[in-house]
């Protein structure tokens, strides 16, 4: 079963605004990753944050990780219409072997021009 | 960068037939590949872990006799959907595991299967 839960399920904003998506998980993790998926396409890896890290930046992306609350957030600043996509968090759980990822339910982001 | 390809990108088949989907790591060797299934507007569900030279490990609830996985080389894994039914229609995505500083998964572009 999916251990990741994301909220909101859908988010609609205007270009230039910031978008924040949250992810919660249930088990101890080695790392947490965020992916983007355009409709009907494959996954694009955005950022990986390790269990001993609290915050990470990549361009307009900012990811936080709170292992005590088992949650993570993805912030996209100054959003663009091209950011419209589904965003998934995925966890690499500590108790499983082989780097298997468990995906969250995803957030559908729509950025209106 | 690491590139993973899938073939075909889409396929339509009739009920009862079998379909083979290929997953290739183009510029690196992958002893481990993963197969996921994604239904419309849903998340990715891991189906199985494909290990080069050994049997695949299937997730609970996935029929190994229906979804045959063969990882015959370090750059190729295949998923065969046998006796396909309309409920098997889905988006199938593979990923390949590459060791950099840590193990990272690189995803293929997916294969859209429609069973009529």
mmCIF file of C-alpha atoms in Angstrom:
data_model
loop_
_atom_site.group_PDB
_atom_site.id
_atom_site.type_symbol
_atom_site.label_atom_id
_atom_site.label_comp_id
_atom_site.label_asym_id
_atom_site.label_seq_id
_atom_site.Cartn_x
_atom_site.Cartn_y
_atom_site.Cartn_z
ATOM 1 C CA UNK A 1 0.000 0.000 0.000
ATOM 2 C CA UNK A 2 1.076 3.581 -0.581
ATOM 3 C CA UNK A 3 2.609 5.073 2.497
ATOM 4 C CA UNK A 4 2.842 8.580 1.172
ATOM 5 C CA UNK A 5 0.000 10.984 1.420
ATOM 6 C CA UNK A 6 0.087 14.339 -0.231
ATOM 7 C CA UNK A 7 -1.947 17.423 0.173
ATOM 8 C CA UNK A 8 -3.504 19.175 -1.417
ATOM 9 C CA UNK A 9 -4.657 16.714 -4.060
ATOM 10 C CA UNK A 10 -5.105 19.611 -6.439
ATOM 11 C CA UNK A 11 -3.798 23.157 -6.395
ATOM 12 C CA UNK A 12 -4.600 25.982 -8.789
ATOM 13 C CA UNK A 13 -2.646 29.233 -8.672
ATOM 14 C CA UNK A 14 -1.735 32.203 -10.818
ATOM 15 C CA UNK A 15 1.608 32.654 -12.519
ATOM 16 C CA UNK A 16 4.083 34.312 -10.226
ATOM 17 C CA UNK A 17 2.566 32.915 -7.048
ATOM 18 C CA UNK A 18 4.256 30.328 -4.886
ATOM 19 C CA UNK A 19 3.002 26.753 -4.689
ATOM 20 C CA UNK A 20 3.428 24.573 -1.624
ATOM 21 C CA UNK A 21 2.783 20.851 -1.576
ATOM 22 C CA UNK A 22 3.044 18.588 1.430
ATOM 23 C CA UNK A 23 3.841 14.933 1.818
ATOM 24 C CA UNK A 24 3.509 12.681 4.853
ATOM 25 C CA UNK A 25 4.876 9.191 5.287
ATOM 26 C CA UNK A 26 4.742 6.458 7.880
ATOM 27 C CA UNK A 27 8.071 4.685 8.218
ATOM 28 C CA UNK A 28 11.698 5.635 8.779
ATOM 29 C CA UNK A 29 13.393 6.642 5.565
ATOM 30 C CA UNK A 30 16.815 6.837 3.999
ATOM 31 C CA UNK A 31 15.747 9.675 1.754
ATOM 32 C CA UNK A 32 12.733 11.366 0.222
ATOM 33 C CA UNK A 33 12.480 12.438 -3.371
ATOM 34 C CA UNK A 34 10.197 14.686 -5.348
ATOM 35 C CA UNK A 35 9.205 14.023 -8.942
ATOM 36 C CA UNK A 36 7.208 15.858 -11.554
ATOM 37 C CA UNK A 37 5.038 14.216 -14.169
ATOM 38 C CA UNK A 38 3.461 15.977 -17.072
ATOM 39 C CA UNK A 39 0.201 14.454 -18.260
ATOM 40 C CA UNK A 40 0.762 11.080 -19.882
ATOM 41 C CA UNK A 41 4.534 11.363 -19.634
ATOM 42 C CA UNK A 42 7.324 9.855 -17.585
ATOM 43 C CA UNK A 43 8.726 11.102 -14.319
ATOM 44 C CA UNK A 44 11.247 13.881 -13.954
ATOM 45 C CA UNK A 45 13.402 13.773 -10.851
ATOM 46 C CA UNK A 46 13.385 17.121 -9.084
ATOM 47 C CA UNK A 47 15.250 16.810 -5.835
ATOM 48 C CA UNK A 48 16.396 14.291 -3.239
ATOM 49 C CA UNK A 49 16.703 15.070 0.433
ATOM 50 C CA UNK A 50 18.386 12.675 2.822
ATOM 51 C CA UNK A 51 17.061 11.776 6.232
ATOM 52 C CA UNK A 52 19.785 13.809 7.959
ATOM 53 C CA UNK A 53 19.000 16.943 5.953
ATOM 54 C CA UNK A 54 16.317 19.465 6.861
ATOM 55 C CA UNK A 55 16.206 21.733 3.855
ATOM 56 C CA UNK A 56 17.443 21.716 0.302
ATOM 57 C CA UNK A 57 17.250 24.174 -2.566
ATOM 58 C CA UNK A 58 17.442 23.753 -6.311
ATOM 59 C CA UNK A 59 16.659 26.785 -8.431
ATOM 60 C CA UNK A 60 13.066 27.780 -7.694
ATOM 61 C CA UNK A 61 12.499 24.649 -5.632
ATOM 62 C CA UNK A 62 12.795 24.417 -1.880
ATOM 63 C CA UNK A 63 12.254 21.151 -0.058
ATOM 64 C CA UNK A 64 12.021 20.672 3.663
ATOM 65 C CA UNK A 65 12.040 17.465 5.640
ATOM 66 C CA UNK A 66 10.858 16.956 9.197
ATOM 67 C CA UNK A 67 11.620 13.380 10.203
ATOM 68 C CA UNK A 68 10.032 13.849 13.634
ATOM 69 C CA UNK A 69 6.725 14.600 11.954
ATOM 70 C CA UNK A 70 7.437 12.302 9.014
ATOM 71 C CA UNK A 71 6.594 15.026 6.571
ATOM 72 C CA UNK A 72 8.100 16.983 3.729
ATOM 73 C CA UNK A 73 7.100 20.019 1.743
ATOM 74 C CA UNK A 74 7.927 21.190 -1.755
ATOM 75 C CA UNK A 75 7.809 24.911 -2.449
ATOM 76 C CA UNK A 76 7.915 26.224 -6.000
ATOM 77 C CA UNK A 77 8.534 29.940 -6.051
ATOM 78 C CA UNK A 78 7.508 32.371 -8.791
ATOM 79 C CA UNK A 79 5.511 29.690 -10.551
ATOM 80 C CA UNK A 80 5.162 29.531 -14.310
ATOM 81 C CA UNK A 81 2.530 28.013 -16.559
ATOM 82 C CA UNK A 82 5.127 25.394 -17.528
ATOM 83 C CA UNK A 83 5.143 24.175 -13.925
ATOM 84 C CA UNK A 84 1.667 22.739 -14.479
ATOM 85 C CA UNK A 85 2.050 19.031 -13.753
ATOM 86 C CA UNK A 86 1.521 16.362 -11.127
ATOM 87 C CA UNK A 87 4.041 16.302 -8.332
ATOM 88 C CA UNK A 88 4.836 13.150 -6.359
ATOM 89 C CA UNK A 89 6.906 12.502 -3.308
ATOM 90 C CA UNK A 90 8.599 9.125 -3.018
ATOM 91 C CA UNK A 91 10.282 7.574 -0.011
ATOM 92 C CA UNK A 92 13.153 5.148 0.169
ATOM 93 C CA UNK A 93 12.237 3.331 3.367
ATOM 94 C CA UNK A 94 14.946 2.262 5.736
ATOM 95 C CA UNK A 95 13.494 -1.189 6.426
ATOM 96 C CA UNK A 96 13.241 -2.212 2.802
ATOM 97 C CA UNK A 97 16.188 -3.245 0.718
ATOM 98 C CA UNK A 98 17.184 -2.430 -2.813
ATOM 99 C CA UNK A 99 16.217 1.255 -2.897
ATOM 100 C CA UNK A 100 12.553 0.554 -3.580
ATOM 101 C CA UNK A 101 10.497 3.723 -3.727
ATOM 102 C CA UNK A 102 6.994 4.205 -2.399
ATOM 103 C CA UNK A 103 5.106 7.021 -4.068
ATOM 104 C CA UNK A 104 2.602 9.390 -2.579
ATOM 105 C CA UNK A 105 -0.756 10.048 -4.140
ATOM 106 C CA UNK A 106 0.429 13.200 -5.835
ATOM 107 C CA UNK A 107 -0.642 16.805 -6.148
ATOM 108 C CA UNK A 108 -1.997 18.124 -9.417
ATOM 109 C CA UNK A 109 -0.700 21.660 -9.817
ATOM 110 C CA UNK A 110 -2.260 24.030 -12.315
ATOM 111 C CA UNK A 111 -0.560 27.358 -12.914
ATOM 112 C CA UNK A 112 -2.804 29.767 -14.753
ATOM 113 C CA UNK A 113 -1.165 32.323 -17.050
ATOM 114 C CA UNK B 1 23.094 11.946 -17.719
ATOM 115 C CA UNK B 2 21.511 8.577 -17.195
ATOM 116 C CA UNK B 3 18.890 7.702 -19.809
ATOM 117 C CA UNK B 4 16.291 4.982 -19.681
ATOM 118 C CA UNK B 5 14.155 4.146 -22.690
ATOM 119 C CA UNK B 6 10.992 2.131 -23.067
ATOM 120 C CA UNK B 7 9.569 0.485 -26.119
ATOM 121 C CA UNK B 8 6.928 0.723 -27.324
ATOM 122 C CA UNK B 9 5.676 4.085 -26.082
ATOM 123 C CA UNK B 10 2.117 2.964 -26.656
ATOM 124 C CA UNK B 11 0.424 -0.247 -27.719
ATOM 125 C CA UNK B 12 -3.106 -1.397 -28.390
ATOM 126 C CA UNK B 13 -3.855 -5.098 -28.226
ATOM 127 C CA UNK B 14 -6.842 -7.384 -28.151
ATOM 128 C CA UNK B 15 -8.046 -9.280 -25.109
ATOM 129 C CA UNK B 16 -6.286 -12.576 -24.681
ATOM 130 C CA UNK B 17 -3.092 -11.605 -26.425
ATOM 131 C CA UNK B 18 0.297 -10.968 -24.842
ATOM 132 C CA UNK B 19 2.308 -7.779 -24.973
ATOM 133 C CA UNK B 20 5.996 -7.292 -24.298
ATOM 134 C CA UNK B 21 7.401 -4.001 -23.048
ATOM 135 C CA UNK B 22 11.134 -3.315 -23.067
ATOM 136 C CA UNK B 23 13.085 -1.166 -20.652
ATOM 137 C CA UNK B 24 16.670 -0.240 -21.498
ATOM 138 C CA UNK B 25 19.322 1.695 -19.668
ATOM 139 C CA UNK B 26 21.158 3.425 -22.493
ATOM 140 C CA UNK B 27 24.345 4.698 -20.922
ATOM 141 C CA UNK B 28 24.786 2.711 -17.750
ATOM 142 C CA UNK B 29 24.444 -0.804 -16.468
ATOM 143 C CA UNK B 30 21.626 -1.623 -14.131
ATOM 144 C CA UNK B 31 21.552 -4.804 -12.116
ATOM 145 C CA UNK B 32 18.213 -3.725 -10.730
ATOM 146 C CA UNK B 33 15.213 -2.333 -12.536
ATOM 147 C CA UNK B 34 11.717 -1.663 -11.293
ATOM 148 C CA UNK B 35 8.333 -1.900 -12.958
ATOM 149 C CA UNK B 36 5.476 0.361 -11.958
ATOM 150 C CA UNK B 37 1.873 0.638 -13.044
ATOM 151 C CA UNK B 38 -0.098 3.851 -13.026
ATOM 152 C CA UNK B 39 -3.833 4.122 -13.583
ATOM 153 C CA UNK B 40 -5.325 7.441 -14.742
ATOM 154 C CA UNK B 41 -5.090 10.197 -12.176
ATOM 155 C CA UNK B 42 -3.454 7.851 -9.695
ATOM 156 C CA UNK B 43 0.018 7.378 -8.318
ATOM 157 C CA UNK B 44 2.654 4.865 -9.334
ATOM 158 C CA UNK B 45 2.342 1.428 -7.809
ATOM 159 C CA UNK B 46 5.420 -0.754 -7.697
ATOM 160 C CA UNK B 47 4.719 -4.075 -9.379
ATOM 161 C CA UNK B 48 8.040 -5.855 -9.184
ATOM 162 C CA UNK B 49 11.778 -5.574 -8.797
ATOM 163 C CA UNK B 50 13.748 -7.010 -11.689
ATOM 164 C CA UNK B 51 17.193 -8.358 -10.889
ATOM 165 C CA UNK B 52 19.684 -9.231 -13.607
ATOM 166 C CA UNK B 53 20.325 -12.936 -13.747
ATOM 167 C CA UNK B 54 17.750 -13.906 -11.150
ATOM 168 C CA UNK B 55 14.024 -14.078 -10.638
ATOM 169 C CA UNK B 56 12.011 -10.941 -10.214
ATOM 170 C CA UNK B 57 10.530 -10.050 -6.850
ATOM 171 C CA UNK B 58 6.840 -9.261 -7.079
ATOM 172 C CA UNK B 59 4.853 -7.000 -4.796
ATOM 173 C CA UNK B 60 1.916 -8.404 -2.909
ATOM 174 C CA UNK B 61 -1.121 -8.812 -5.115
ATOM 175 C CA UNK B 62 0.781 -8.817 -8.405
ATOM 176 C CA UNK B 63 0.396 -12.068 -10.342
ATOM 177 C CA UNK B 64 3.814 -13.262 -11.397
ATOM 178 C CA UNK B 65 2.378 -15.640 -13.989
ATOM 179 C CA UNK B 66 0.509 -12.796 -15.621
ATOM 180 C CA UNK B 67 3.269 -10.220 -15.563
ATOM 181 C CA UNK B 68 6.412 -12.006 -16.702
ATOM 182 C CA UNK B 69 9.656 -10.185 -16.101
ATOM 183 C CA UNK B 70 12.963 -11.074 -17.697
ATOM 184 C CA UNK B 71 16.166 -9.198 -16.897
ATOM 185 C CA UNK B 72 18.511 -10.962 -19.256
ATOM 186 C CA UNK B 73 21.262 -8.365 -19.430
ATOM 187 C CA UNK B 74 22.587 -5.426 -17.473
ATOM 188 C CA UNK B 75 20.823 -2.987 -19.778
ATOM 189 C CA UNK B 76 17.531 -4.670 -20.598
ATOM 190 C CA UNK B 77 14.485 -5.779 -18.665
ATOM 191 C CA UNK B 78 11.244 -6.861 -20.280
ATOM 192 C CA UNK B 79 7.719 -7.012 -18.921
ATOM 193 C CA UNK B 80 5.283 -9.308 -20.708
ATOM 194 C CA UNK B 81 1.612 -8.908 -19.949
ATOM 195 C CA UNK B 82 0.148 -12.304 -20.719
ATOM 196 C CA UNK B 83 -3.472 -12.943 -21.704
ATOM 197 C CA UNK B 84 -4.207 -9.258 -21.425
ATOM 198 C CA UNK B 85 -7.613 -8.034 -20.336
ATOM 199 C CA UNK B 86 -9.131 -4.556 -20.510
ATOM 200 C CA UNK B 87 -8.442 -4.058 -16.807
ATOM 201 C CA UNK B 88 -4.726 -4.370 -17.593
ATOM 202 C CA UNK B 89 -4.964 -1.151 -19.580
ATOM 203 C CA UNK B 90 -2.626 1.230 -17.823
ATOM 204 C CA UNK B 91 0.560 3.264 -18.019
ATOM 205 C CA UNK B 92 3.567 1.058 -17.318
ATOM 206 C CA UNK B 93 6.768 2.776 -16.212
ATOM 207 C CA UNK B 94 10.146 1.224 -15.603
ATOM 208 C CA UNK B 95 13.124 2.593 -13.745
ATOM 209 C CA UNK B 96 16.742 1.548 -13.555
ATOM 210 C CA UNK B 97 18.930 1.770 -10.496
ATOM 211 C CA UNK B 98 22.281 3.463 -10.902
ATOM 212 C CA UNK B 99 24.933 3.837 -8.246
ATOM 213 C CA UNK B 100 26.305 7.337 -8.024
ATOM 214 C CA UNK B 101 27.026 8.702 -4.554
ATOM 215 C CA UNK B 102 23.932 6.784 -3.557
ATOM 216 C CA UNK B 103 21.637 4.571 -5.557
ATOM 217 C CA UNK B 104 19.357 6.640 -7.761
ATOM 218 C CA UNK B 105 16.448 5.538 -9.875
ATOM 219 C CA UNK B 106 16.150 6.792 -13.432
ATOM 220 C CA UNK B 107 12.727 6.477 -14.975
ATOM 221 C CA UNK B 108 11.708 5.561 -18.481
ATOM 222 C CA UNK B 109 9.110 7.593 -20.374
ATOM 223 C CA UNK B 110 6.404 4.980 -19.866
ATOM 224 C CA UNK B 111 4.322 2.719 -22.086
ATOM 225 C CA UNK B 112 0.607 3.243 -22.538
ATOM 226 C CA UNK B 113 -1.154 -0.118 -22.875
ATOM 227 C CA UNK B 114 -4.739 -0.265 -24.085
ATOM 228 C CA UNK B 115 -6.456 -3.642 -24.205
ATOM 229 C CA UNK B 116 -9.625 -3.767 -26.293
#
